[in-house]
mmCIF file of C-alpha atoms in Angstrom:
data_model
loop_
_atom_site.group_PDB
_atom_site.id
_atom_site.type_symbol
_atom_site.label_atom_id
_atom_site.label_comp_id
_atom_site.label_asym_id
_atom_site.label_seq_id
_atom_site.Cartn_x
_atom_site.Cartn_y
_atom_site.Cartn_z
ATOM 1 C CA UNK D 1 59.979 -23.390 -49.162
ATOM 2 C CA UNK D 2 61.815 -20.549 -47.442
ATOM 3 C CA UNK D 3 59.637 -18.063 -49.307
ATOM 4 C CA UNK D 4 56.442 -19.657 -47.920
ATOM 5 C CA UNK D 5 57.582 -19.648 -44.292
ATOM 6 C CA UNK D 6 55.789 -16.321 -43.479
ATOM 7 C CA UNK D 7 52.445 -17.864 -44.463
ATOM 8 C CA UNK D 8 53.217 -20.905 -42.294
ATOM 9 C CA UNK D 9 54.137 -18.601 -39.398
ATOM 10 C CA UNK D 10 50.934 -16.562 -39.787
ATOM 11 C CA UNK D 11 48.947 -19.817 -39.961
ATOM 12 C CA UNK D 12 50.502 -20.958 -36.670
ATOM 13 C CA UNK D 13 49.702 -17.545 -35.244
ATOM 14 C CA UNK D 14 46.069 -17.926 -36.290
ATOM 15 C CA UNK D 15 45.967 -21.401 -34.751
ATOM 16 C CA UNK D 16 47.462 -20.135 -31.467
ATOM 17 C CA UNK D 17 44.981 -17.255 -31.345
ATOM 18 C CA UNK D 18 42.079 -19.654 -31.960
ATOM 19 C CA UNK D 19 43.267 -21.969 -29.172
ATOM 20 C CA UNK D 20 43.608 -19.045 -26.745
ATOM 21 C CA UNK D 21 40.168 -17.761 -27.811
ATOM 22 C CA UNK D 22 38.517 -21.149 -27.205
ATOM 23 C CA UNK D 23 40.237 -21.610 -23.840
ATOM 24 C CA UNK D 24 39.278 -18.134 -22.637
ATOM 25 C CA UNK D 25 35.691 -18.503 -23.867
ATOM 26 C CA UNK D 26 35.445 -21.708 -21.846
ATOM 27 C CA UNK D 27 36.846 -19.873 -18.823
ATOM 28 C CA UNK D 28 34.258 -17.091 -19.164
ATOM 29 C CA UNK D 29 31.411 -19.621 -19.419
ATOM 30 C CA UNK D 30 32.451 -21.430 -16.242
ATOM 31 C CA UNK D 31 33.629 -18.345 -14.340
ATOM 32 C CA UNK D 32 33.084 -18.111 -10.605
ATOM 33 C CA UNK D 33 34.197 -15.154 -8.450
ATOM 34 C CA UNK D 34 37.161 -17.077 -7.022
ATOM 35 C CA UNK D 35 38.450 -18.569 -10.294
ATOM 36 C CA UNK D 36 41.591 -17.441 -12.093
ATOM 37 C CA UNK D 37 42.413 -17.992 -15.750
ATOM 38 C CA UNK D 38 45.479 -20.121 -16.301
ATOM 39 C CA UNK D 39 47.098 -20.826 -19.620
ATOM 40 C CA UNK D 40 50.567 -21.944 -20.666
ATOM 41 C CA UNK D 41 52.660 -18.782 -20.726
ATOM 42 C CA UNK D 42 54.486 -19.581 -23.999
ATOM 43 C CA UNK D 43 51.151 -20.049 -25.788
ATOM 44 C CA UNK D 44 49.847 -16.717 -24.512
ATOM 45 C CA UNK D 45 53.029 -14.852 -25.411
ATOM 46 C CA UNK D 46 53.109 -16.417 -28.869
ATOM 47 C CA UNK D 47 49.462 -15.482 -29.466
ATOM 48 C CA UNK D 48 50.149 -11.943 -28.263
ATOM 49 C CA UNK D 49 53.260 -11.151 -30.295
ATOM 50 C CA UNK D 50 53.041 -13.490 -33.281
ATOM 51 C CA UNK D 51 50.858 -11.230 -35.417
ATOM 52 C CA UNK D 52 53.200 -8.189 -35.282
ATOM 53 C CA UNK D 53 56.272 -10.398 -35.757
ATOM 54 C CA UNK D 54 54.536 -12.277 -38.575
ATOM 55 C CA UNK D 55 53.720 -9.062 -40.418
ATOM 56 C CA UNK D 56 57.276 -7.791 -39.984
ATOM 57 C CA UNK D 57 58.636 -11.116 -41.227
ATOM 58 C CA UNK D 58 56.257 -11.062 -44.186
ATOM 59 C CA UNK D 59 57.465 -7.572 -45.094
ATOM 60 C CA UNK D 60 61.104 -8.630 -44.715
ATOM 61 C CA UNK D 61 60.832 -11.747 -46.871
ATOM 62 C CA UNK D 62 58.244 -10.648 -49.450
ATOM 63 C CA UNK D 63 58.921 -6.928 -49.588
ATOM 64 C CA UNK D 64 59.096 -5.418 -53.054
ATOM 65 C CA UNK D 65 62.395 -5.234 -54.864
ATOM 66 C CA UNK D 66 63.770 -1.890 -56.049
ATOM 67 C CA UNK D 67 62.027 -2.010 -59.433
ATOM 68 C CA UNK D 68 58.620 -2.779 -57.922
ATOM 69 C CA UNK D 69 59.187 -0.217 -55.168
ATOM 70 C CA UNK D 70 59.966 2.450 -57.768
ATOM 71 C CA UNK D 71 56.927 1.442 -59.848
ATOM 72 C CA UNK D 72 54.542 1.945 -56.927
ATOM 73 C CA UNK D 73 53.040 5.369 -56.623
ATOM 74 C CA UNK D 74 54.320 7.621 -53.890
ATOM 75 C CA UNK D 75 50.794 8.230 -52.604
ATOM 76 C CA UNK D 76 50.146 4.481 -52.394
ATOM 77 C CA UNK D 77 53.321 3.909 -50.375
ATOM 78 C CA UNK D 78 52.485 6.781 -48.028
ATOM 79 C CA UNK D 79 48.937 5.479 -47.548
ATOM 80 C CA UNK D 80 50.405 2.056 -46.743
ATOM 81 C CA UNK D 81 52.755 3.588 -44.188
ATOM 82 C CA UNK D 82 49.940 5.627 -42.616
ATOM 83 C CA UNK D 83 47.640 2.592 -42.444
ATOM 84 C CA UNK D 84 50.384 0.434 -40.915
ATOM 85 C CA UNK D 85 51.100 3.072 -38.271
ATOM 86 C CA UNK D 86 47.388 3.566 -37.551
ATOM 87 C CA UNK D 87 46.721 -0.172 -37.220
ATOM 88 C CA UNK D 88 49.778 -0.566 -34.954
ATOM 89 C CA UNK D 89 48.566 2.273 -32.738
ATOM 90 C CA UNK D 90 45.074 0.741 -32.606
ATOM 91 C CA UNK D 91 46.604 -2.640 -31.724
ATOM 92 C CA UNK D 92 48.602 -1.092 -28.894
ATOM 93 C CA UNK D 93 45.677 1.025 -27.650
ATOM 94 C CA UNK D 94 43.224 -1.872 -27.506
ATOM 95 C CA UNK D 95 45.857 -4.181 -25.986
ATOM 96 C CA UNK D 96 46.538 -1.695 -23.179
ATOM 97 C CA UNK D 97 42.799 -1.088 -22.737
ATOM 98 C CA UNK D 98 42.287 -4.852 -22.486
ATOM 99 C CA UNK D 99 44.908 -5.069 -19.749
ATOM 100 C CA UNK D 100 43.276 -2.166 -17.885
ATOM 101 C CA UNK D 101 39.843 -3.824 -18.067
ATOM 102 C CA UNK D 102 41.308 -7.098 -16.756
ATOM 103 C CA UNK D 103 42.939 -5.166 -13.928
ATOM 104 C CA UNK D 104 39.601 -3.525 -13.074
ATOM 105 C CA UNK D 105 38.010 -6.996 -12.957
ATOM 106 C CA UNK D 106 40.629 -8.006 -10.376
ATOM 107 C CA UNK D 107 39.703 -5.107 -8.103
ATOM 108 C CA UNK D 108 36.540 -4.998 -5.990
ATOM 109 C CA UNK D 109 33.857 -4.157 -8.543
ATOM 110 C CA UNK D 110 30.133 -4.984 -8.704
ATOM 111 C CA UNK D 111 30.388 -7.037 -11.927
ATOM 112 C CA UNK D 112 33.872 -8.448 -12.578
ATOM 113 C CA UNK D 113 32.613 -10.901 -15.219
ATOM 114 C CA UNK D 114 31.406 -7.994 -17.347
ATOM 115 C CA UNK D 115 34.865 -6.403 -17.146
ATOM 116 C CA UNK D 116 36.471 -9.713 -18.134
ATOM 117 C CA UNK D 117 34.195 -9.906 -21.172
ATOM 118 C CA UNK D 118 35.035 -6.320 -22.126
ATOM 119 C CA UNK D 119 38.737 -7.135 -21.772
ATOM 120 C CA UNK D 120 38.319 -10.213 -23.968
ATOM 121 C CA UNK D 121 36.456 -8.257 -26.658
ATOM 122 C CA UNK D 122 39.090 -5.503 -26.689
ATOM 123 C CA UNK D 123 41.818 -8.114 -27.023
ATOM 124 C CA UNK D 124 40.033 -9.593 -30.045
ATOM 125 C CA UNK D 125 39.557 -6.132 -31.573
ATOM 126 C CA UNK D 126 43.264 -5.387 -31.164
ATOM 127 C CA UNK D 127 44.277 -8.559 -32.974
ATOM 128 C CA UNK D 128 41.776 -8.015 -35.785
ATOM 129 C CA UNK D 129 42.813 -4.395 -36.261
ATOM 130 C CA UNK D 130 46.429 -5.406 -36.741
ATOM 131 C CA UNK D 131 45.673 -8.381 -38.984
ATOM 132 C CA UNK D 132 43.289 -6.547 -41.301
ATOM 133 C CA UNK D 133 45.010 -3.167 -41.254
ATOM 134 C CA UNK D 134 48.502 -4.656 -41.398
ATOM 135 C CA UNK D 135 47.820 -6.929 -44.347
ATOM 136 C CA UNK D 136 46.057 -4.137 -46.242
ATOM 137 C CA UNK D 137 48.952 -1.774 -45.474
ATOM 138 C CA UNK D 138 51.502 -4.303 -46.682
ATOM 139 C CA UNK D 139 49.508 -4.777 -49.874
ATOM 140 C CA UNK D 140 49.545 -1.012 -50.380
ATOM 141 C CA UNK D 141 53.287 -1.036 -49.782
ATOM 142 C CA UNK D 142 53.786 -3.543 -52.600
ATOM 143 C CA UNK D 143 53.697 -7.067 -51.201
ATOM 144 C CA UNK D 144 52.333 -9.682 -53.563
ATOM 145 C CA UNK D 145 50.997 -12.987 -52.302
ATOM 146 C CA UNK D 146 52.479 -15.248 -53.597
ATOM 147 C CA UNK D 147 55.629 -13.264 -54.347
ATOM 148 C CA UNK D 148 56.113 -12.586 -58.046
ATOM 149 C CA UNK D 149 59.095 -11.506 -60.045
ATOM 150 C CA UNK D 150 58.067 -10.443 -63.499
ATOM 151 C CA UNK D 151 55.422 -12.933 -64.594
ATOM 152 C CA UNK D 152 56.637 -15.931 -62.608
ATOM 153 C CA UNK D 153 56.335 -16.988 -58.993
ATOM 154 C CA UNK D 154 59.596 -16.612 -57.022
#
């Protein structure tokens, strides 16, 4: 069971992100100029940081052993590293851009709802870039789902 905990953690992360997405979509549909979005802070923090922590935990638990690591091509490992770095940078860039757009919506601007929607879309793009790029990078770096050792499941 310990070996399957990263998948459980990523599933909870997906569930938290879906809940936050639904709540924020409802907020945007009923938005008025004086309304503020409120959400439980632990839920928001978990949705924000669970994907990077989940990928790191997946790498830690299911990372390749020395034989598999040696069997992987050097170019494949370097491509995995480059893709993981690029997806992490994209995640950080879009996350910061989302915060900036939300800040602009809080200032006097002609259309704050538009800026809130842009912020929401950039937040979704950041999460998707890390999920897709991170999982592909980890696959390139030698993770097998489910983890195998030889011909049998660990």
